[in-house]
């Protein structure tokens, strides 16, 4: 059957191929604006308290463009461009970079999707469903903690290729990031993977993340590994229980191996269609790192004004254990610099999705 292009004459001049009539495409603008007022104690070297306005309480403020083109035969082309913003002052979340959250293009069909660009890692994708606070900026200890900012897995990878496949209840994710270093193919490279199996309301997942540092003058590079195991049980339409374990291991080019573990768990309960309460706990055990063990508890209430707008209140308390001599590593409810063995954070905010 002969197909006609509406702009055939233009295509003949420009050399642009004629698109089949059945092909369809769409571009969607979306985003989240989340702003709050936060109170923190022990927020300065003098032990003082802080009251401030923040961007991002339950979600990071952002906007993005998502496009899909139907190529026919169950095949699609897609792209995602997403920029983080600071809703309290209008600046970019990352100075000098516009689409700092995602910039990817790819193809998808029944066998999965394959994409390239700046993308979330497999570990980040997997753990998002199992963190009770869902990566809320206020407050969770993923991917960093208030006592050890460096004990973190990579949230995103530049120069990456990523595969995602859904096969019944099984989801598979794999990623690879090119280091781009002529001195060594392995220098600054990274890769990871994740498996998730969902049986009705119960799901379990495993994830792995491996990163190489940049090669040094001796021809060596550091190696960072993270792996996690987690579960989630949506008991009924109101109650969800979730938790898991994440392990961090760093092999530096010099010095001792660093090892740490993070245990996490929590519950979410929907008291009414418009009101949800979340309770979460995080415990970090530092096995070989020269910092205290630390614990944080969080309680968060979320009230829906509509399908797109909600009000929330969150309170968190973090504390570090002390060494035998009474010393300790400062701990905070966020990944910012802390100045005491404990900290309390309280935030009240509003979030709107579009």
CSV table of C-alpha atoms in Angstrom, one decimal:
chain,number,residue,atom,x,y,z
A,1,UNK,CA,0.0,0.0,0.0
A,2,UNK,CA,1.4,3.4,-1.0
A,3,UNK,CA,1.8,5.9,1.9
A,4,UNK,CA,1.8,9.7,1.4
A,5,UNK,CA,3.7,12.4,3.3
A,6,UNK,CA,2.0,15.7,3.8
A,7,UNK,CA,5.2,17.6,3.3
A,8,UNK,CA,6.6,15.4,0.5
A,9,UNK,CA,7.7,18.4,-1.6
A,10,UNK,CA,9.6,19.8,1.4
A,11,UNK,CA,11.2,16.4,2.1
A,12,UNK,CA,12.3,16.2,-1.5
A,13,UNK,CA,14.2,19.5,-1.2
A,14,UNK,CA,15.6,19.0,2.3
A,15,UNK,CA,16.4,15.3,2.1
A,16,UNK,CA,14.2,14.5,5.2
A,17,UNK,CA,12.6,11.1,4.9
A,18,UNK,CA,8.9,10.8,4.6
A,19,UNK,CA,7.3,9.6,7.9
A,20,UNK,CA,4.7,6.8,7.5
A,21,UNK,CA,1.1,8.1,8.1
A,22,UNK,CA,0.6,5.7,11.1
A,23,UNK,CA,3.5,7.1,13.1
A,24,UNK,CA,2.4,9.2,16.1
A,25,UNK,CA,4.4,11.1,18.6
A,26,UNK,CA,3.9,13.1,21.8
A,27,UNK,CA,5.9,15.5,24.0
A,28,UNK,CA,4.8,16.1,27.6
A,29,UNK,CA,5.9,18.8,29.9
A,30,UNK,CA,5.9,17.7,33.6
A,31,UNK,CA,7.3,18.7,36.9
A,32,UNK,CA,7.1,19.1,40.7
A,33,UNK,CA,7.4,22.3,42.8
A,34,UNK,CA,8.1,21.4,46.4
A,35,UNK,CA,8.8,24.2,48.9
A,36,UNK,CA,9.0,24.1,52.7
A,37,UNK,CA,10.0,25.8,55.9
A,38,UNK,CA,12.5,23.8,58.0
A,39,UNK,CA,13.8,24.0,61.6
A,40,UNK,CA,17.1,22.3,62.5
A,41,UNK,CA,18.9,22.4,65.9
A,42,UNK,CA,22.6,21.9,66.3
A,43,UNK,CA,23.0,23.5,62.8
A,44,UNK,CA,26.1,25.5,63.5
A,45,UNK,CA,29.5,25.2,65.1
A,46,UNK,CA,28.2,27.2,68.1
A,47,UNK,CA,25.3,24.8,68.5
A,48,UNK,CA,22.7,27.2,67.3
A,49,UNK,CA,19.4,26.4,65.6
A,50,UNK,CA,18.3,27.3,62.1
A,51,UNK,CA,15.0,28.2,60.4
A,52,UNK,CA,15.1,28.3,56.6
A,53,UNK,CA,13.1,28.0,53.5
A,54,UNK,CA,14.0,25.0,51.3
A,55,UNK,CA,13.3,23.5,47.9
A,56,UNK,CA,12.4,19.9,48.2
A,57,UNK,CA,10.8,18.2,51.2
A,58,UNK,CA,9.1,15.1,49.9
A,59,UNK,CA,10.3,15.5,46.3
A,60,UNK,CA,13.1,17.4,44.6
A,61,UNK,CA,11.7,20.4,42.6
A,62,UNK,CA,12.1,19.8,38.9
A,63,UNK,CA,10.7,20.1,35.4
A,64,UNK,CA,11.1,18.0,32.4
A,65,UNK,CA,10.1,17.0,28.9
A,66,UNK,CA,9.2,13.5,27.9
A,67,UNK,CA,8.7,12.4,24.3
A,68,UNK,CA,7.6,9.2,22.6
A,69,UNK,CA,7.3,8.3,19.0
A,70,UNK,CA,5.4,5.3,17.7
A,71,UNK,CA,7.7,3.6,15.1
A,72,UNK,CA,5.2,0.9,14.3
A,73,UNK,CA,5.3,-2.8,15.0
A,74,UNK,CA,5.4,-2.3,18.8
A,75,UNK,CA,8.6,-0.2,18.6
A,76,UNK,CA,9.0,3.2,20.1
A,77,UNK,CA,11.6,5.9,20.3
A,78,UNK,CA,11.7,8.1,23.4
A,79,UNK,CA,13.6,10.8,25.1
A,80,UNK,CA,13.7,12.4,28.6
A,81,UNK,CA,15.2,15.8,29.6
A,82,UNK,CA,14.8,16.7,33.3
A,83,UNK,CA,16.2,19.6,35.2
A,84,UNK,CA,16.4,20.1,38.9
A,85,UNK,CA,15.6,23.5,40.3
A,86,UNK,CA,15.6,25.3,43.6
A,87,UNK,CA,12.0,26.5,44.0
A,88,UNK,CA,12.9,28.8,46.9
A,89,UNK,CA,15.1,31.0,44.7
A,90,UNK,CA,14.7,29.9,41.1
A,91,UNK,CA,18.2,28.7,40.5
A,92,UNK,CA,19.4,25.5,38.9
A,93,UNK,CA,19.9,22.7,41.4
A,94,UNK,CA,23.3,22.1,39.7
A,95,UNK,CA,25.1,25.3,38.7
A,96,UNK,CA,26.2,25.4,35.1
A,97,UNK,CA,24.1,22.3,34.1
A,98,UNK,CA,20.5,22.6,32.9
A,99,UNK,CA,19.3,19.0,32.5
A,100,UNK,CA,21.2,17.7,35.5
A,101,UNK,CA,18.8,14.9,36.5
A,102,UNK,CA,18.2,13.1,33.2
A,103,UNK,CA,19.2,13.6,29.5
A,104,UNK,CA,18.5,10.4,27.6
A,105,UNK,CA,17.3,9.0,24.3
A,106,UNK,CA,16.4,5.4,23.4
A,107,UNK,CA,14.3,2.7,21.8
A,108,UNK,CA,11.8,0.4,23.4
A,109,UNK,CA,9.6,-2.6,22.5
A,110,UNK,CA,8.2,-5.7,24.1
A,111,UNK,CA,11.7,-6.9,25.0
A,112,UNK,CA,12.5,-3.8,27.0
A,113,UNK,CA,14.2,-0.4,26.5
A,114,UNK,CA,17.7,0.6,25.7
A,115,UNK,CA,18.8,4.2,26.2
A,116,UNK,CA,21.9,6.4,26.4
A,117,UNK,CA,22.9,9.6,28.2
A,118,UNK,CA,22.7,10.9,31.7
A,119,UNK,CA,20.5,8.4,33.6
A,120,UNK,CA,19.6,7.0,37.0
A,121,UNK,CA,21.6,3.9,38.1
A,122,UNK,CA,20.1,0.5,38.5
A,123,UNK,CA,20.6,0.7,42.2
A,124,UNK,CA,18.8,4.0,42.5
A,125,UNK,CA,15.9,2.8,40.4
A,126,UNK,CA,15.5,-0.4,42.5
A,127,UNK,CA,15.8,1.2,46.0
A,128,UNK,CA,13.3,4.0,45.3
A,129,UNK,CA,10.3,1.7,45.9
A,130,UNK,CA,11.8,0.2,49.1
A,131,UNK,CA,13.0,3.3,50.9
A,132,UNK,CA,10.1,4.1,53.2
A,133,UNK,CA,10.6,7.9,52.6
A,134,UNK,CA,11.0,7.4,48.8
A,135,UNK,CA,14.2,9.4,48.6
A,136,UNK,CA,12.6,12.4,50.2
A,137,UNK,CA,15.1,15.2,50.5
A,138,UNK,CA,13.8,15.6,54.1
A,139,UNK,CA,14.5,13.1,55.4
A,140,UNK,CA,16.2,9.9,54.3
A,141,UNK,CA,19.7,8.5,54.4
A,142,UNK,CA,19.7,7.4,50.7
A,143,UNK,CA,22.0,7.6,48.9
A,144,UNK,CA,24.1,9.4,51.6
A,145,UNK,CA,23.8,9.6,55.4
A,146,UNK,CA,24.1,12.3,57.9
A,147,UNK,CA,27.2,10.8,59.5
A,148,UNK,CA,29.1,9.6,56.4
A,149,UNK,CA,28.4,11.7,53.3
A,150,UNK,CA,31.0,9.7,51.3
A,151,UNK,CA,29.3,6.3,51.9
A,152,UNK,CA,27.0,6.5,49.0
A,153,UNK,CA,26.1,4.8,45.8
A,154,UNK,CA,25.9,6.8,42.6
A,155,UNK,CA,22.4,8.2,41.8
A,156,UNK,CA,23.1,9.0,38.2
A,157,UNK,CA,25.7,8.2,35.5
A,158,UNK,CA,27.0,10.3,32.7
A,159,UNK,CA,27.9,8.8,29.4
A,160,UNK,CA,25.8,5.7,30.2
A,161,UNK,CA,23.9,3.0,28.4
A,162,UNK,CA,21.0,1.4,30.2
A,163,UNK,CA,18.6,-1.5,29.7
A,164,UNK,CA,15.3,-2.1,31.4
A,165,UNK,CA,13.1,-5.1,30.8
A,166,UNK,CA,9.8,-6.2,32.2
A,167,UNK,CA,8.8,-9.9,32.0
A,168,UNK,CA,5.7,-10.7,33.9
A,169,UNK,CA,6.5,-10.1,37.6
A,170,UNK,CA,10.3,-9.8,36.9
A,171,UNK,CA,12.1,-6.5,36.2
A,172,UNK,CA,15.7,-6.5,35.1
A,173,UNK,CA,17.9,-3.4,34.9
A,174,UNK,CA,21.5,-3.1,33.8
A,175,UNK,CA,23.7,0.0,33.2
A,176,UNK,CA,27.2,0.8,32.1
A,177,UNK,CA,29.0,4.2,32.1
A,178,UNK,CA,32.0,4.8,29.8
A,179,UNK,CA,35.0,6.3,31.7
A,180,UNK,CA,36.2,8.2,28.7
A,181,UNK,CA,39.8,8.0,29.8
A,182,UNK,CA,42.4,7.3,27.0
A,183,UNK,CA,44.8,6.1,29.7
A,184,UNK,CA,42.6,3.1,30.5
A,185,UNK,CA,39.2,1.8,29.5
A,186,UNK,CA,38.5,0.9,33.1
A,187,UNK,CA,39.4,4.3,34.6
A,188,UNK,CA,36.3,6.2,35.8
A,189,UNK,CA,34.0,3.5,34.3
A,190,UNK,CA,31.0,2.2,36.2
A,191,UNK,CA,28.4,-0.5,35.9
A,192,UNK,CA,25.5,-2.0,37.8
A,193,UNK,CA,22.4,-4.1,37.8
A,194,UNK,CA,19.1,-4.9,39.5
A,195,UNK,CA,16.5,-7.6,39.8
A,196,UNK,CA,13.0,-7.1,41.2
A,197,UNK,CA,10.3,-9.8,41.5
A,198,UNK,CA,6.7,-8.8,42.2
A,199,UNK,CA,4.2,-11.5,43.3
A,200,UNK,CA,0.9,-9.7,43.8
A,201,UNK,CA,1.4,-7.3,46.7
A,202,UNK,CA,4.8,-8.7,47.7
A,203,UNK,CA,8.0,-7.8,46.0
A,204,UNK,CA,11.7,-8.3,46.6
A,205,UNK,CA,14.8,-6.9,44.9
A,206,UNK,CA,18.6,-7.1,44.6
A,207,UNK,CA,20.8,-4.4,43.2
A,208,UNK,CA,24.5,-3.9,42.6
A,209,UNK,CA,26.7,-0.8,41.8
A,210,UNK,CA,30.4,-0.8,40.9
A,211,UNK,CA,32.5,2.3,40.2
A,212,UNK,CA,36.1,2.9,39.4
A,213,UNK,CA,37.9,6.1,40.3
A,214,UNK,CA,40.1,8.1,37.9
A,215,UNK,CA,43.5,6.5,37.2
A,216,UNK,CA,46.4,8.1,39.1
A,217,UNK,CA,50.1,8.6,38.4
A,218,UNK,CA,50.9,5.0,39.5
A,219,UNK,CA,48.3,3.5,37.1
A,220,UNK,CA,45.9,2.6,39.9
A,221,UNK,CA,42.3,3.6,40.6
A,222,UNK,CA,39.9,3.2,43.6
A,223,UNK,CA,37.1,0.7,43.4
A,224,UNK,CA,33.7,1.4,45.1
A,225,UNK,CA,31.0,-1.3,45.4
A,226,UNK,CA,27.5,-1.2,46.8
A,227,UNK,CA,24.9,-3.9,46.9
A,228,UNK,CA,21.4,-4.1,48.5
A,229,UNK,CA,18.6,-6.5,49.3
A,230,UNK,CA,15.1,-5.2,50.0
A,231,UNK,CA,11.5,-6.2,50.3
A,232,UNK,CA,8.1,-4.6,50.2
A,233,UNK,CA,4.7,-6.0,51.3
A,234,UNK,CA,1.6,-4.1,50.3
A,235,UNK,CA,-0.5,-5.8,52.9
A,236,UNK,CA,-3.8,-4.3,51.8
A,237,UNK,CA,-5.0,-1.1,50.2
A,238,UNK,CA,-4.0,0.9,53.2
A,239,UNK,CA,-0.9,-0.6,54.8
A,240,UNK,CA,2.6,-1.1,53.2
A,241,UNK,CA,5.7,-2.5,55.0
A,242,UNK,CA,9.2,-2.3,53.6
A,243,UNK,CA,12.8,-2.6,54.5
A,244,UNK,CA,16.2,-3.9,53.5
A,245,UNK,CA,20.0,-3.7,53.7
A,246,UNK,CA,22.7,-1.9,51.8
A,247,UNK,CA,26.4,-2.5,52.0
A,248,UNK,CA,29.2,-0.2,51.0
A,249,UNK,CA,32.8,-1.2,50.2
A,250,UNK,CA,35.7,1.1,49.1
A,251,UNK,CA,39.1,-0.1,48.0
A,252,UNK,CA,41.2,3.0,47.8
A,253,UNK,CA,44.6,3.2,46.0
A,254,UNK,CA,46.2,3.8,49.4
A,255,UNK,CA,45.1,3.0,52.9
A,256,UNK,CA,42.7,0.5,54.4
A,257,UNK,CA,39.5,-0.8,52.9
A,258,UNK,CA,36.3,1.1,54.0
A,259,UNK,CA,33.2,-0.9,54.9
A,260,UNK,CA,29.8,0.2,56.1
A,261,UNK,CA,26.2,-1.1,56.2
A,262,UNK,CA,22.8,0.6,56.2
A,263,UNK,CA,19.7,-1.1,57.6
A,264,UNK,CA,16.4,0.5,56.8
A,265,UNK,CA,12.7,-0.2,57.4
A,266,UNK,CA,9.3,1.5,57.7
A,267,UNK,CA,5.6,1.4,57.3
A,268,UNK,CA,3.1,3.6,55.3
A,269,UNK,CA,-0.6,3.7,56.3
A,270,UNK,CA,-3.4,5.4,54.4
A,271,UNK,CA,-5.9,6.5,57.1
A,272,UNK,CA,-8.1,8.1,54.5
A,273,UNK,CA,-8.0,8.6,50.7
A,274,UNK,CA,-6.4,12.0,51.4
A,275,UNK,CA,-4.2,11.3,54.4
A,276,UNK,CA,-1.1,9.1,54.7
A,277,UNK,CA,1.3,8.6,57.5
A,278,UNK,CA,4.9,7.2,57.1
A,279,UNK,CA,7.2,6.0,59.8
A,280,UNK,CA,10.8,5.1,58.9
A,281,UNK,CA,14.1,4.1,60.6
A,282,UNK,CA,17.7,4.0,59.4
A,283,UNK,CA,20.7,2.5,61.1
A,284,UNK,CA,24.3,2.8,59.8
A,285,UNK,CA,27.0,0.5,61.0
A,286,UNK,CA,30.5,1.6,60.2
A,287,UNK,CA,32.7,-1.4,60.3
A,288,UNK,CA,36.0,0.0,59.3
A,289,UNK,CA,35.3,3.7,58.7
A,290,UNK,CA,36.5,6.0,61.4
A,291,UNK,CA,33.0,7.4,62.2
A,292,UNK,CA,30.4,6.5,64.8
A,293,UNK,CA,27.5,4.3,64.1
A,294,UNK,CA,24.3,6.3,63.7
A,295,UNK,CA,20.5,6.0,63.8
A,296,UNK,CA,17.7,8.1,62.5
A,297,UNK,CA,13.9,7.9,63.0
A,298,UNK,CA,11.4,9.8,60.8
A,299,UNK,CA,7.6,10.4,61.0
A,300,UNK,CA,5.9,12.1,58.0
A,301,UNK,CA,2.3,13.1,57.4
A,302,UNK,CA,0.9,13.9,53.9
A,303,UNK,CA,-2.5,15.5,53.3
A,304,UNK,CA,-3.9,15.7,49.7
A,305,UNK,CA,-5.7,18.9,48.8
A,306,UNK,CA,-6.2,17.5,45.2
A,307,UNK,CA,-4.7,14.9,42.9
A,308,UNK,CA,-1.8,17.3,42.2
A,309,UNK,CA,-1.4,19.3,45.4
A,310,UNK,CA,-0.6,18.2,49.0
A,311,UNK,CA,0.6,19.6,52.3
A,312,UNK,CA,3.1,17.7,54.5
A,313,UNK,CA,4.8,17.8,57.8
A,314,UNK,CA,7.9,15.7,58.7
A,315,UNK,CA,9.9,15.3,61.9
A,316,UNK,CA,13.3,13.5,62.1
A,317,UNK,CA,15.7,12.7,64.9
A,318,UNK,CA,19.3,11.4,64.3
A,319,UNK,CA,21.9,10.3,66.9
A,320,UNK,CA,25.4,8.9,66.9
A,321,UNK,CA,26.9,6.4,69.2
A,322,UNK,CA,29.9,7.4,71.3
A,323,UNK,CA,33.3,5.8,71.5
A,324,UNK,CA,34.6,4.4,74.8
A,325,UNK,CA,36.4,7.7,75.5
A,326,UNK,CA,33.2,9.7,75.0
A,327,UNK,CA,34.0,11.1,71.6
A,328,UNK,CA,31.7,10.8,68.6
A,329,UNK,CA,31.2,11.7,65.0
A,330,UNK,CA,28.7,14.5,64.4
A,331,UNK,CA,25.5,13.3,62.8
A,332,UNK,CA,22.6,15.1,61.0
A,333,UNK,CA,19.2,14.3,59.6
A,334,UNK,CA,20.4,15.5,56.2
A,335,UNK,CA,23.7,15.0,54.3
A,336,UNK,CA,24.9,18.5,55.3
A,337,UNK,CA,27.7,19.1,57.8
A,338,UNK,CA,26.6,18.3,61.3
A,339,UNK,CA,27.9,19.7,64.6
A,340,UNK,CA,26.7,17.5,67.4
A,341,UNK,CA,26.0,13.9,68.4
A,342,UNK,CA,22.3,14.3,67.6
A,343,UNK,CA,20.0,16.5,65.5
A,344,UNK,CA,16.3,17.2,65.1
A,345,UNK,CA,14.7,18.4,62.0
A,346,UNK,CA,11.1,19.6,61.4
A,347,UNK,CA,9.7,20.7,58.1
A,348,UNK,CA,6.3,22.0,56.9
A,349,UNK,CA,5.7,22.2,53.2
A,350,UNK,CA,3.5,22.2,50.1
A,351,UNK,CA,4.0,20.2,46.9
A,352,UNK,CA,2.4,20.6,43.5
A,353,UNK,CA,2.7,18.3,40.5
A,354,UNK,CA,2.0,19.3,36.9
